[in-house]
PDB file of C-alpha atoms in Angstrom:
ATOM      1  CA  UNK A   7       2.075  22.307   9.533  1.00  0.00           C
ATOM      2  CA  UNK A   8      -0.991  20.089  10.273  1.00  0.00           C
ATOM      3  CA  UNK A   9      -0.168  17.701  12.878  1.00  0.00           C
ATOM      4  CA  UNK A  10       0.286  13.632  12.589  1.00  0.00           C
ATOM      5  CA  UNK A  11      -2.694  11.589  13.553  1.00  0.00           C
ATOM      6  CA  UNK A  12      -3.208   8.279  14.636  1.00  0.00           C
ATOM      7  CA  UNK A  13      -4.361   6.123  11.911  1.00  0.00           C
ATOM      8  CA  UNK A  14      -5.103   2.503  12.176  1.00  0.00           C
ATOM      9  CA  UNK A  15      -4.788   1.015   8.681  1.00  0.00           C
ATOM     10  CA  UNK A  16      -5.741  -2.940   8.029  1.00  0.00           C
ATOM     11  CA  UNK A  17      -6.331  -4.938   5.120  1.00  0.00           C
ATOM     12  CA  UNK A  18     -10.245  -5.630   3.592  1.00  0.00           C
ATOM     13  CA  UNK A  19      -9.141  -8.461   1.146  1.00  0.00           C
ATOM     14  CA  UNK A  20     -12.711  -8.808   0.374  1.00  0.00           C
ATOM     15  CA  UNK A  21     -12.765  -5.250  -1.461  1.00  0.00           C
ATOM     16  CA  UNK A  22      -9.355  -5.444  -2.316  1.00  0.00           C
ATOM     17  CA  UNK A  23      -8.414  -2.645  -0.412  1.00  0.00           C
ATOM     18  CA  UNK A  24      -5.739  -1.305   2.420  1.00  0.00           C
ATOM     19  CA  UNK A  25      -8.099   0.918   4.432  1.00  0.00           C
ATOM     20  CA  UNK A  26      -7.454   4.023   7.035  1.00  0.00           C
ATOM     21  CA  UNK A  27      -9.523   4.814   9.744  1.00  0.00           C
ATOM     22  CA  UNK A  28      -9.428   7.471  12.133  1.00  0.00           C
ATOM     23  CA  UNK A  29     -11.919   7.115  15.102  1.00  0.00           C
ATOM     24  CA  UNK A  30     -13.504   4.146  13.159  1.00  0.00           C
ATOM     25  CA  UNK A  31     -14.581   5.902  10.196  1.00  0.00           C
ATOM     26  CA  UNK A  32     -12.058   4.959   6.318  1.00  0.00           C
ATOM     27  CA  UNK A  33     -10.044   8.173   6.441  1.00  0.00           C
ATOM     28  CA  UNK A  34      -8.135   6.505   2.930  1.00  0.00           C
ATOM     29  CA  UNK A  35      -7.277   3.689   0.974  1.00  0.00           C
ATOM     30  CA  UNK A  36      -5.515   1.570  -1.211  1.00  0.00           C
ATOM     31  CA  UNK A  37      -7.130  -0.784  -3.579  1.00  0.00           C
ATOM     32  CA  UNK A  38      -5.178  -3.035  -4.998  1.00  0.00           C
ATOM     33  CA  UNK A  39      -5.420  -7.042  -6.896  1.00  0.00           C
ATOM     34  CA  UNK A  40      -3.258 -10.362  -6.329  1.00  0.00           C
ATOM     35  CA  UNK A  41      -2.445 -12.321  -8.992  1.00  0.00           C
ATOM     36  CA  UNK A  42      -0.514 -15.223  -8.414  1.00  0.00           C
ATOM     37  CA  UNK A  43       3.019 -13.725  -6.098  1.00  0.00           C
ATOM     38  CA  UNK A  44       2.227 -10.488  -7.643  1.00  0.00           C
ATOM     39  CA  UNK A  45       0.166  -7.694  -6.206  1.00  0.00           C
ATOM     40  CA  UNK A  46      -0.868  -4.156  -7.958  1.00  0.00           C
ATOM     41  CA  UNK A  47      -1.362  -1.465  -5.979  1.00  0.00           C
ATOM     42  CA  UNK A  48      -3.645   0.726  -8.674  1.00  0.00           C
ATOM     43  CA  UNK A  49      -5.403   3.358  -6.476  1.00  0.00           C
ATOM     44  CA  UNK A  50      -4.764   5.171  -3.531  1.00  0.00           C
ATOM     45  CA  UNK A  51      -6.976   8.358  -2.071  1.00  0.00           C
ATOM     46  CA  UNK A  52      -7.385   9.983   1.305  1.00  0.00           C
ATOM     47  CA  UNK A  53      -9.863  11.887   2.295  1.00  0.00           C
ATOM     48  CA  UNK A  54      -8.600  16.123   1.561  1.00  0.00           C
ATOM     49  CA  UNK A  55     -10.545  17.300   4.763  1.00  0.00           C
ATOM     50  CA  UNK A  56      -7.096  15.378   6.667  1.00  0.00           C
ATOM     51  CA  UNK A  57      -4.611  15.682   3.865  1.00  0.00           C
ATOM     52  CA  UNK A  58      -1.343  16.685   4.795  1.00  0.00           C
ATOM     53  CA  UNK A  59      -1.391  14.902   9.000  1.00  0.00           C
ATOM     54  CA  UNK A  60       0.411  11.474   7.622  1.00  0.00           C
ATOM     55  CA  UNK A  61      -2.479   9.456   6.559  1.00  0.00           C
ATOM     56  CA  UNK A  62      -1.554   8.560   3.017  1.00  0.00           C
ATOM     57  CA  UNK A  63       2.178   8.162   4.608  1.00  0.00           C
ATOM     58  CA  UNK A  64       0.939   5.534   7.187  1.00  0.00           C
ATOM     59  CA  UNK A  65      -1.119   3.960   4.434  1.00  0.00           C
ATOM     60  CA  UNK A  66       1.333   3.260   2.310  1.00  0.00           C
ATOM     61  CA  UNK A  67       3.899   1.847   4.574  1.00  0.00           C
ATOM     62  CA  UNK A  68       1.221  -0.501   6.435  1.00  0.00           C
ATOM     63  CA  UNK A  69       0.628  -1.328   3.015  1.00  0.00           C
ATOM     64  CA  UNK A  70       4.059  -2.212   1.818  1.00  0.00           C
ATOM     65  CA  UNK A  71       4.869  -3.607   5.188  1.00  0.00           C
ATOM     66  CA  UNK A  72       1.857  -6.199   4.213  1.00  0.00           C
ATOM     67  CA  UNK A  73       3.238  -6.777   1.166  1.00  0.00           C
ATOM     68  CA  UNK A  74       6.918  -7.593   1.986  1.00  0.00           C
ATOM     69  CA  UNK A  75       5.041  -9.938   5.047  1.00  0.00           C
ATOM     70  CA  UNK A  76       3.065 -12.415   2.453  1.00  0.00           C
ATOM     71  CA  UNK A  77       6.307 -12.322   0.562  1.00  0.00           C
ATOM     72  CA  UNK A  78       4.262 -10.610  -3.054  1.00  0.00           C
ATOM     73  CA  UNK A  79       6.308  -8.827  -5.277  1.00  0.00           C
ATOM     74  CA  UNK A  80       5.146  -5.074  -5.545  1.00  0.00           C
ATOM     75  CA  UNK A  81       3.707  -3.656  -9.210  1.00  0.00           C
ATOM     76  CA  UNK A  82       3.311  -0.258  -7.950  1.00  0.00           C
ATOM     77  CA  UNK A  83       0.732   1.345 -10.567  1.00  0.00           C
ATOM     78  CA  UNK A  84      -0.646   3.859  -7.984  1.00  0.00           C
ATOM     79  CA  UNK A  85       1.384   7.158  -8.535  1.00  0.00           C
ATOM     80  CA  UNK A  86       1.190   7.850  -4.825  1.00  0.00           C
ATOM     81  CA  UNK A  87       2.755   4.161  -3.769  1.00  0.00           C
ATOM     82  CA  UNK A  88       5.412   4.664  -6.021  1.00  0.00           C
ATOM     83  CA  UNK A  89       6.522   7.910  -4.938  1.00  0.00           C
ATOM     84  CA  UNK A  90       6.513   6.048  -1.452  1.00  0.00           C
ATOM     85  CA  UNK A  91       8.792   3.811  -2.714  1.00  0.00           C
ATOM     86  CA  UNK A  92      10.998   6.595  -4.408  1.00  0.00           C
ATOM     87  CA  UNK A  93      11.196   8.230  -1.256  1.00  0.00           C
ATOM     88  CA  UNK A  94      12.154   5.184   0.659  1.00  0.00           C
ATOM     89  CA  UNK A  95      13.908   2.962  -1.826  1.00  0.00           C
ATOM     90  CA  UNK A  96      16.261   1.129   1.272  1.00  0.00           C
ATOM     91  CA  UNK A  97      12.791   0.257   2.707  1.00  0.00           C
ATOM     92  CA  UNK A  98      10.673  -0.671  -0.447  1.00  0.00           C
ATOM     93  CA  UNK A  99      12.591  -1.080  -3.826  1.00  0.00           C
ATOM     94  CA  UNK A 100      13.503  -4.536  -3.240  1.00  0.00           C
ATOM     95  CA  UNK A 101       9.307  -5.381  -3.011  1.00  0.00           C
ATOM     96  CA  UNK A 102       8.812  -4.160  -7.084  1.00  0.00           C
ATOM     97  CA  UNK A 103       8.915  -6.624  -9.728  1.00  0.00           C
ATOM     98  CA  UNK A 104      12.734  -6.743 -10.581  1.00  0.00           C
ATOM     99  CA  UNK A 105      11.510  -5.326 -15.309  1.00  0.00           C
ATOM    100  CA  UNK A 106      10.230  -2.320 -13.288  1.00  0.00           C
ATOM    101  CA  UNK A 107      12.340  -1.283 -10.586  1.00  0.00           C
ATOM    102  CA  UNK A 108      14.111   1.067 -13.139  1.00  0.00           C
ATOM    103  CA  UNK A 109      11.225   2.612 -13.970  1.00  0.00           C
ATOM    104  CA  UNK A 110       9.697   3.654 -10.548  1.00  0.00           C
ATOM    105  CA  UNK A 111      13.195   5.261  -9.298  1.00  0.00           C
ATOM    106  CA  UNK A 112      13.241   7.235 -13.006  1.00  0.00           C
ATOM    107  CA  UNK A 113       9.656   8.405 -12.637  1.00  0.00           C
ATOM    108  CA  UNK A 114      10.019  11.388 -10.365  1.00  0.00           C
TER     109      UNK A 114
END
C-alpha cells in the first residue's frame, strides 16, 4: 500500500476549480460551476504518478466540506465525487439536490 500524503487542497474560484497541491505544485482537481445555491461538481482528476496515497480522497472531502460551508446544494456529476458521497452518505448525502439523492446511492 502506497502511503498517505499531505495534501493541501483550496479553492481557485477564478478557474472554477478545487485544487491539490503537494509541495506547491496541483497534484489534482475538481472543477466544478455555481449556479444560483447550486454547485456541479463535473470533473475530478489526480495526477496517476500519486494515485492511490489519498489525494483524490482529501480532494473530495475539502471539497464537500466547502460546499456544505457556503450552504450550496451538491449536483454531483463527477463519477469520482459521487462515489465519495456513496461511500460516506452520513457525511455527504444530505449536500445533493434532494430529485437526485436516489440516484447517486443507486449508482454503484
Amino acid at each position: 500500500m502506497l502511503e498517505c500524503v499531505s495534501v493541501e487542497v483550496s479553492d481557485n474560484p477564478e478557474l472554477g476549480r478545487y485544487e491539490a497541491r503537494l509541495d506547491g505544485e496541483i497534484a489534482g482537481f475538481a472543477q466544478y460551476r455555481v449556479d444560483g445555491q447550486q454547485i456541479t461538481i463535473f470533473h475530478a482528476e489526480v495526477d496517476p504518478a500519486i494515485e492511490g496515497r489519498g489525494v483524490g480522497s482529501q480532494l473530495a472531502k475539502t471539497a464537500l466540506d466547502d460546499v456544505r460551508r457556503r450552504g450550496l446544494e451538491l449536483v454531483p456529476r463527477c463519477p469520482f465525487i459521487a462515489a465519495y458521497v456513496r461511500r460516506h452518505p452520513d457525511l455527504y448525502l444530505g449536500l445533493v439536490a434532494e430529485p437526485l439523492r436516489e440516484g447517486v446511492m443507486n449508482d454503484g
